[in-house]
């Protein structure tokens, strides 16, 4: 991350012609289990991971927001006003930034105009929460410039508003909570209703492979919203606030009244929430076989009941199981992106090689394997006057 921070300082100086005054970093996230249940206020088990977005910023006197990003260097953004009437810009990466500024403004926190540069080693659109990490960096910069300091949970809720109001994705709270509240060495058992977080140590000999299929998704395309609407239809029919409140026996007893598709959507959510509890217990007992079975069941449920997988992800999961992984499943919103694949750490490189080769042979595409580590959450970093980084 230090090299990335150095880079973003250089980028800022080259693009804006002066030194930055604020620096922030935010990790991506991997989710062990508990997929597509956060929007139903279920429990999830993600971890912040050592792939980062970093940002450098300084206030300007022109009352505008100037945004530049190394991965999107062909699309710099100048937003003409730093006043309260910010609007989303159709299809722009800047919405993740402007949406956060807007959410802070709406809660009375004003940063004034600023210039900001981003860099990242988090693949974009790979299901590793690149957007939540941009939001968290922005939030920290806004807090720095306005002299406020929110808790990770408060910050996460404002970042989630940016997704809802500016990016057009009615997402749950998992990504924003994880990216802001990550704990080194741990997965976070998050109750997405109460927003309480219980850290679970990830065994040191467990390898977390995030395998990017290189198929790109677009959650904003509307499929995410359609799944959420199906879930709402199910909970309304069942007469409960959200699917978090349904038990499997209740769901089975009301199957006929739900309709086939809506039943399957609800079946995924209810069984996945149960799997999260079972997985936590299996991890505590170091029962790898059971962990593997639960990942397989989670993938099958996401593929067949929730219908958010794609052929490449199904293939990666099947290959992983054939090549010695403990277990594997698609991760994140779906329709492309990555799998989470658990392996014995000492076999991680060999298994990643074998999976990569088999995927190439079958599809002609290159999968990118990231062996990741659970890390702490988003952080502000201080810059000394002569610009030497001092990491806080
Ligand atoms: C995306 C959303 C999250 C969550 C996952 C699926 O990452 O941003 O809130 O719903 O999909 O688990």
Coordinates of C-alpha atoms and ligand atoms in Angstrom, one line a residue:
X1 CA 0.0 0.0 0.0
X2 CA 2.9 2.4 0.7
X3 CA 3.9 2.3 -3.0
X4 CA 0.3 3.1 -4.0
X5 CA 0.3 6.1 -1.6
X6 CA 3.5 7.4 -3.0
X7 CA 2.1 7.0 -6.5
X8 CA -1.1 8.9 -5.7
X9 CA 0.9 11.8 -4.2
X10 CA 2.9 12.0 -7.4
X11 CA -0.2 11.8 -9.6
X12 CA -1.8 14.6 -7.5
X13 CA 1.2 16.8 -7.9
X14 CA 1.4 16.2 -11.7
X15 CA -2.3 16.7 -12.3
X16 CA -3.0 19.6 -10.0
X17 CA 0.4 21.3 -9.8
X18 CA 0.7 21.4 -6.0
X19 CA 1.1 19.1 -3.0
X20 CA -1.9 17.3 -1.5
X21 CA -3.0 17.9 2.0
X22 CA -5.0 14.8 2.8
X23 CA -4.3 11.1 2.1
X24 CA -6.7 8.2 2.6
X25 CA -6.8 4.5 1.9
X26 CA -9.6 1.9 1.8
X27 CA -9.4 -1.8 1.3
X28 CA -11.6 -4.0 -0.9
X29 CA -13.5 -6.9 0.6
X30 CA -13.9 -10.6 0.1
X31 CA -17.0 -12.3 1.4
X32 CA -16.6 -15.8 2.9
X33 CA -20.3 -16.5 2.9
X34 CA -23.7 -14.7 3.2
X35 CA -24.3 -13.5 -0.4
X36 CA -27.4 -11.4 -1.3
X37 CA -28.7 -11.4 2.2
X38 CA -27.5 -8.0 3.4
X39 CA -30.4 -6.2 1.6
X40 CA -32.7 -8.5 3.7
X41 CA -30.9 -7.5 6.9
X42 CA -29.4 -11.0 7.2
X43 CA -26.0 -11.9 8.6
X44 CA -22.9 -12.0 6.5
X45 CA -19.2 -13.0 7.0
X46 CA -16.9 -10.8 4.9
X47 CA -13.3 -9.6 5.5
X48 CA -11.5 -6.4 4.3
X49 CA -8.6 -7.5 2.1
X50 CA -5.2 -6.2 1.2
X51 CA -6.1 -4.7 -2.2
X52 CA -6.7 -0.9 -1.9
X53 CA -8.0 2.3 -3.4
X54 CA -5.9 5.3 -2.2
X55 CA -6.7 9.0 -2.6
X56 CA -4.8 12.3 -2.2
X57 CA -6.7 15.6 -1.9
X58 CA -6.4 19.3 -1.2
X59 CA -9.0 22.1 -0.9
X60 CA -9.4 24.6 -3.7
X61 CA -10.7 28.1 -3.7
X62 CA -12.8 27.8 -6.8
X63 CA -15.7 25.9 -5.1
X64 CA -15.5 23.0 -7.5
X65 CA -14.7 19.3 -7.3
X66 CA -11.9 18.2 -9.6
X67 CA -11.6 14.4 -9.7
X68 CA -8.9 12.4 -11.4
X69 CA -8.3 8.6 -11.2
X70 CA -5.3 6.7 -12.5
X71 CA -7.4 3.7 -13.6
X72 CA -9.9 6.1 -15.3
X73 CA -7.3 8.6 -16.4
X74 CA -9.1 9.2 -19.7
X75 CA -12.2 10.4 -17.8
X76 CA -11.2 13.3 -15.5
X77 CA -14.2 15.1 -13.9
X78 CA -14.7 18.7 -13.0
X79 CA -17.9 19.2 -11.2
X80 CA -18.7 22.9 -11.4
X81 CA -20.2 23.6 -8.0
X82 CA -19.4 22.7 -4.4
X83 CA -22.8 23.8 -3.3
X84 CA -25.6 21.6 -1.9
X85 CA -27.4 20.9 -5.2
X86 CA -25.1 18.1 -6.4
X87 CA -26.7 15.8 -9.0
X88 CA -25.6 12.4 -10.3
X89 CA -23.9 12.4 -13.7
X90 CA -25.2 9.5 -15.9
X91 CA -22.7 6.6 -16.2
X92 CA -19.9 8.5 -14.5
X93 CA -17.4 6.9 -12.0
X94 CA -17.5 10.3 -10.2
X95 CA -21.0 9.4 -8.8
X96 CA -19.3 7.4 -6.1
X97 CA -17.5 10.5 -5.0
X98 CA -20.2 13.1 -5.6
X99 CA -22.7 10.8 -3.9
X100 CA -20.7 10.7 -0.7
X101 CA -20.1 14.5 -0.7
X102 CA -23.9 14.9 -1.2
X103 CA -24.7 12.5 1.7
X104 CA -22.4 14.4 4.0
X105 CA -23.8 17.7 2.9
X106 CA -27.4 16.4 3.6
X107 CA -26.3 15.6 7.1
X108 CA -24.8 19.0 7.6
X109 CA -21.2 18.3 7.0
X110 CA -19.6 20.5 4.4
X111 CA -16.1 20.2 3.0
X112 CA -15.9 23.1 0.5
X113 CA -14.4 22.5 -3.0
X114 CA -11.4 20.2 -3.4
X115 CA -9.2 18.5 -5.9
X116 CA -8.7 14.7 -5.6
X117 CA -6.7 12.0 -7.2
X118 CA -7.2 8.3 -6.9
X119 CA -5.0 5.2 -7.5
X120 CA -5.9 1.6 -6.9
X121 CA -4.8 -2.0 -7.2
X122 CA -8.3 -3.3 -6.7
X123 CA -9.8 -4.6 -10.0
X124 CA -12.8 -2.5 -11.0
X125 CA -16.1 -4.4 -11.3
X126 CA -14.6 -7.7 -10.1
X127 CA -17.0 -8.1 -7.1
X128 CA -14.3 -6.9 -4.6
X129 CA -16.0 -3.6 -3.6
X130 CA -13.9 -1.2 -5.6
X131 CA -16.9 1.3 -5.4
X132 CA -17.2 1.1 -1.6
X133 CA -13.5 1.7 -1.3
X134 CA -13.7 4.9 -3.4
X135 CA -16.6 6.0 -1.3
X136 CA -14.7 5.4 2.0
X137 CA -11.7 7.3 0.8
X138 CA -13.9 10.2 -0.2
X139 CA -15.7 10.1 3.2
X140 CA -12.4 10.3 5.0
X141 CA -11.3 13.3 2.9
X142 CA -14.6 15.1 3.5
X143 CA -14.2 14.4 7.2
X144 CA -10.7 15.7 7.2
X145 CA -11.6 18.9 5.3
X146 CA -14.6 19.6 7.5
X147 CA -12.9 18.8 10.8
X148 CA -15.4 15.9 11.6
X149 CA -14.7 12.3 12.6
X150 CA -17.5 9.8 12.2
X151 CA -17.5 6.2 13.5
X152 CA -16.9 3.5 10.8
X153 CA -20.6 2.5 11.0
X154 CA -21.9 6.1 10.6
X155 CA -19.5 6.6 7.7
X156 CA -20.6 3.3 6.1
X157 CA -24.3 4.4 6.2
X158 CA -23.5 7.7 4.4
X159 CA -21.4 5.8 1.8
X160 CA -24.4 3.4 1.2
X161 CA -26.6 6.5 0.5
X162 CA -24.2 7.4 -2.3
X163 CA -24.8 4.0 -3.9
X164 CA -28.6 4.3 -3.5
X165 CA -28.9 8.0 -4.6
X166 CA -26.0 8.5 -7.1
X167 CA -25.0 5.1 -8.4
X168 CA -28.5 3.8 -8.6
X169 CA -27.8 0.5 -6.9
X170 CA -30.1 -0.3 -4.0
X171 CA -27.4 -2.3 -2.2
X172 CA -27.2 -3.6 1.3
X173 CA -24.7 -2.4 3.9
X174 CA -22.1 -5.2 3.8
X175 CA -19.5 -3.7 1.5
X176 CA -19.5 -0.3 3.2
X177 CA -19.3 -1.7 6.7
X178 CA -16.5 -4.1 5.8
X179 CA -14.4 -1.6 3.9
X180 CA -14.7 0.9 6.8
X181 CA -14.6 -1.4 9.7
X182 CA -12.2 -4.2 8.7
X183 CA -10.1 -5.9 11.4
X184 CA -6.6 -7.2 10.7
X185 CA -6.6 -11.1 10.5
X186 CA -10.4 -11.3 11.0
X187 CA -13.6 -11.9 9.1
X188 CA -16.5 -9.8 10.4
X189 CA -19.7 -11.5 11.4
X190 CA -22.1 -8.6 10.6
X191 CA -25.7 -8.5 11.6
X192 CA -27.0 -6.3 8.9
X193 CA -30.1 -5.4 11.0
X194 CA -28.4 -4.2 14.2
X195 CA -25.1 -3.4 12.4
X196 CA -23.2 -5.2 15.2
X197 CA -19.9 -6.7 14.2
X198 CA -18.3 -9.8 15.8
X199 CA -14.7 -10.4 14.7
X200 CA -13.9 -14.1 13.8
X201 CA -10.2 -14.9 13.5
X202 CA -9.4 -16.5 10.1
X203 CA -7.0 -19.4 10.7
X204 CA -3.5 -18.5 9.6
X205 CA -3.1 -21.6 7.5
X206 CA -6.3 -20.9 5.5
X207 CA -5.6 -19.3 2.1
X208 CA -8.2 -16.9 0.6
X209 CA -8.0 -16.9 -3.2
X210 CA -10.2 -14.3 -5.0
X211 CA -10.3 -15.5 -8.6
X212 CA -11.3 -12.9 -11.1
X213 CA -13.1 -14.5 -14.1
X214 CA -12.5 -11.2 -16.0
X215 CA -16.2 -11.2 -17.0
X216 CA -17.5 -7.8 -16.0
X217 CA -20.9 -7.1 -14.4
X218 CA -23.0 -4.0 -14.1
X219 CA -25.1 -4.1 -11.0
X220 CA -26.8 -0.9 -12.1
X221 CA -28.2 -2.8 -15.1
X222 CA -31.1 -3.5 -13.0
X223 CA -30.8 -7.2 -12.1
X224 CA -29.8 -6.4 -8.5
X225 CA -32.9 -4.2 -8.1
X226 CA -35.1 -7.0 -9.7
X227 CA -33.8 -9.5 -7.2
X228 CA -34.5 -7.2 -4.3
X229 CA -38.0 -6.5 -5.6
X230 CA -38.6 -10.3 -5.7
X231 CA -37.5 -10.5 -2.1
X232 CA -39.8 -7.7 -1.2
X233 CA -42.7 -9.4 -2.9
X234 CA -41.9 -12.6 -0.9
X235 CA -41.8 -10.8 2.4
X236 CA -45.0 -8.9 1.7
X237 CA -46.8 -12.1 0.8
X238 CA -45.5 -13.8 3.9
X239 CA -46.6 -10.8 6.0
X240 CA -43.1 -10.1 7.5
X241 CA -40.9 -7.0 7.3
X242 CA -38.0 -8.7 5.4
X243 CA -36.8 -12.2 4.5
X244 CA -34.5 -12.0 7.5
X245 CA -37.7 -12.7 9.5
X246 CA -38.7 -15.9 7.6
X247 CA -37.8 -19.4 8.9
X248 CA -37.4 -22.3 6.5
X249 CA -40.5 -24.1 7.8
X250 CA -42.6 -20.9 7.3
X251 CA -41.3 -20.5 3.8
X252 CA -42.0 -24.1 2.9
X253 CA -45.5 -24.0 4.3
X254 CA -46.3 -20.9 2.2
X255 CA -44.6 -22.1 -1.0
X256 CA -47.7 -22.4 -3.1
X257 CA -48.8 -18.8 -2.6
X258 CA -45.5 -17.3 -3.6
X259 CA -45.1 -18.4 -7.2
X260 CA -42.2 -20.4 -8.5
X261 CA -39.6 -17.7 -9.1
X262 CA -40.3 -15.6 -6.0
X263 CA -40.2 -18.8 -3.9
X264 CA -36.7 -19.6 -5.2
X265 CA -35.4 -16.1 -4.5
X266 CA -36.7 -16.4 -0.9
X267 CA -35.4 -19.9 -0.6
X268 CA -31.9 -18.6 -1.4
X269 CA -32.0 -15.9 1.2
X270 CA -33.4 -18.0 4.0
X271 CA -31.0 -21.0 3.4
X272 CA -28.0 -18.7 2.9
X273 CA -28.6 -17.0 6.3
X274 CA -28.7 -20.4 7.9
X275 CA -25.4 -21.3 6.1
X276 CA -23.7 -18.3 7.6
X277 CA -24.3 -19.5 11.1
X278 CA -23.2 -23.0 10.1
X279 CA -20.1 -21.8 8.5
X280 CA -19.0 -19.7 11.5
X281 CA -19.3 -22.9 13.6
X282 CA -17.4 -25.0 11.1
X283 CA -14.6 -22.4 11.0
X284 CA -14.4 -22.3 14.8
X285 CA -14.2 -26.1 14.8
X286 CA -11.6 -26.1 12.0
X287 CA -14.0 -28.4 10.1
X288 CA -12.8 -27.8 6.6
X289 CA -14.9 -30.4 5.0
X290 CA -18.1 -28.8 6.3
X291 CA -16.9 -25.3 5.3
X292 CA -16.4 -26.7 1.7
X293 CA -19.8 -28.2 1.6
X294 CA -21.4 -25.0 2.8
X295 CA -19.6 -23.0 0.0
X296 CA -20.7 -25.5 -2.6
X297 CA -24.3 -25.2 -1.4
X298 CA -24.1 -21.4 -1.3
X299 CA -22.9 -21.4 -4.9
X300 CA -25.6 -23.8 -6.1
X301 CA -28.3 -21.6 -4.4
X302 CA -26.9 -18.4 -6.0
X303 CA -26.8 -20.1 -9.4
X304 CA -30.2 -21.9 -9.3
X305 CA -32.4 -20.1 -6.9
X306 CA -31.2 -16.5 -7.0
X307 CA -29.8 -16.8 -10.6
X308 CA -27.0 -14.3 -10.3
X309 CA -24.1 -16.5 -11.5
X310 CA -22.8 -16.9 -15.0
X311 CA -21.1 -19.9 -16.9
X312 CA -17.6 -18.6 -16.3
X313 CA -18.1 -18.4 -12.5
X314 CA -19.8 -21.9 -12.5
X315 CA -16.8 -23.2 -14.3
X316 CA -14.3 -21.6 -11.9
X317 CA -16.1 -23.1 -9.0
X318 CA -16.2 -26.6 -10.6
X319 CA -12.5 -26.4 -11.5
X320 CA -11.5 -25.3 -8.0
X321 CA -13.2 -28.3 -6.5
X322 CA -11.5 -30.7 -8.9
X323 CA -8.1 -29.1 -8.2
X324 CA -7.8 -29.4 -4.4
X325 CA -9.7 -26.4 -3.0
X326 CA -11.5 -26.7 0.3
X327 CA -14.4 -25.0 -1.4
X328 CA -15.4 -22.3 -3.8
X329 CA -18.4 -20.1 -4.7
X330 CA -19.2 -17.0 -6.7
X331 CA -18.8 -13.8 -4.6
X332 CA -20.4 -10.4 -4.6
X333 CA -23.3 -9.1 -6.7
X334 CA -22.7 -11.7 -9.5
X335 CA -23.2 -11.8 -13.3
X336 CA -19.4 -12.0 -13.6
X337 CA -16.6 -10.8 -11.2
X338 CA -14.9 -13.3 -8.9
X339 CA -15.1 -16.4 -6.9
X340 CA -13.9 -16.8 -3.3
X341 CA -11.9 -20.0 -3.1
X342 CA -10.6 -21.4 0.2
X343 CA -7.4 -23.5 0.1
X344 CA -4.7 -24.7 2.5
X345 CA -2.3 -21.8 2.5
X346 CA 0.8 -23.9 1.6
X347 CA -1.0 -25.2 -1.5
X348 CA -2.4 -21.8 -2.6
X349 CA 0.1 -21.0 -5.4
X350 CA 0.0 -24.5 -6.9
X351 CA -3.8 -24.6 -6.8
X352 CA -4.1 -21.1 -8.3
X353 CA -1.8 -22.2 -11.2
X354 CA -3.9 -25.3 -11.9
X355 CA -7.2 -23.4 -11.8
X356 CA -5.7 -20.7 -14.1
X357 CA -4.5 -23.3 -16.6
X358 CA -7.8 -25.2 -16.7
X359 CA -9.8 -22.0 -17.0
X360 CA -7.7 -20.9 -20.0
X361 CA -8.0 -24.2 -21.7
X362 CA -11.8 -24.2 -21.3
X363 CA -12.6 -20.6 -22.1
X364 CA -9.5 -19.0 -23.8
X365 CA -9.7 -16.3 -21.0
X366 CA -7.2 -15.5 -18.4
X367 CA -8.4 -15.7 -14.8
X368 CA -6.5 -13.5 -12.3
X369 CA -5.9 -15.1 -9.0
X370 CA -5.4 -12.9 -5.9
X371 CA -4.1 -14.5 -2.8
X372 CA -5.5 -12.1 -0.3
X373 CA -5.1 -11.4 3.5
X374 CA -7.7 -10.0 5.9
X375 CA -6.7 -6.4 6.9
X376 CA -7.9 -3.4 8.8
X377 CA -10.4 -0.9 7.4
X378 CA -10.2 2.5 5.7
X379 CA -7.7 5.0 7.2
X380 CA -6.6 8.6 6.9
X381 CA -2.8 9.1 6.6
X382 CA -0.9 12.2 7.5
X383 CA 1.5 14.0 5.2
X384 CA 4.5 15.8 6.6
X385 CA 5.2 19.3 5.4
X386 CA 7.9 18.2 3.0
X387 CA 5.6 15.4 1.7
X388 CA 7.3 12.4 3.2
X389 CA 4.5 9.9 4.1
X390 CA 4.0 9.1 7.7
X391 CA 1.5 6.3 8.0
X392 CA -0.9 6.7 10.8
Ligands
LIG1 C1 -23.1 -6.2 -3.9 C2 -23.8 -5.2 -2.9 C3 -23.8 -5.8 -1.5 C4 -24.3 -7.2 -1.5 C5 -23.6 -8.1 -2.5 C6 -24.2 -9.4 -2.6 O1 -21.7 -6.3 -3.5 O2 -23.1 -4.0 -2.9 O3 -24.6 -4.9 -0.7 O4 -25.7 -7.2 -1.6 O5 -23.7 -7.5 -3.8 O6 -24.1 -10.1 -1.4

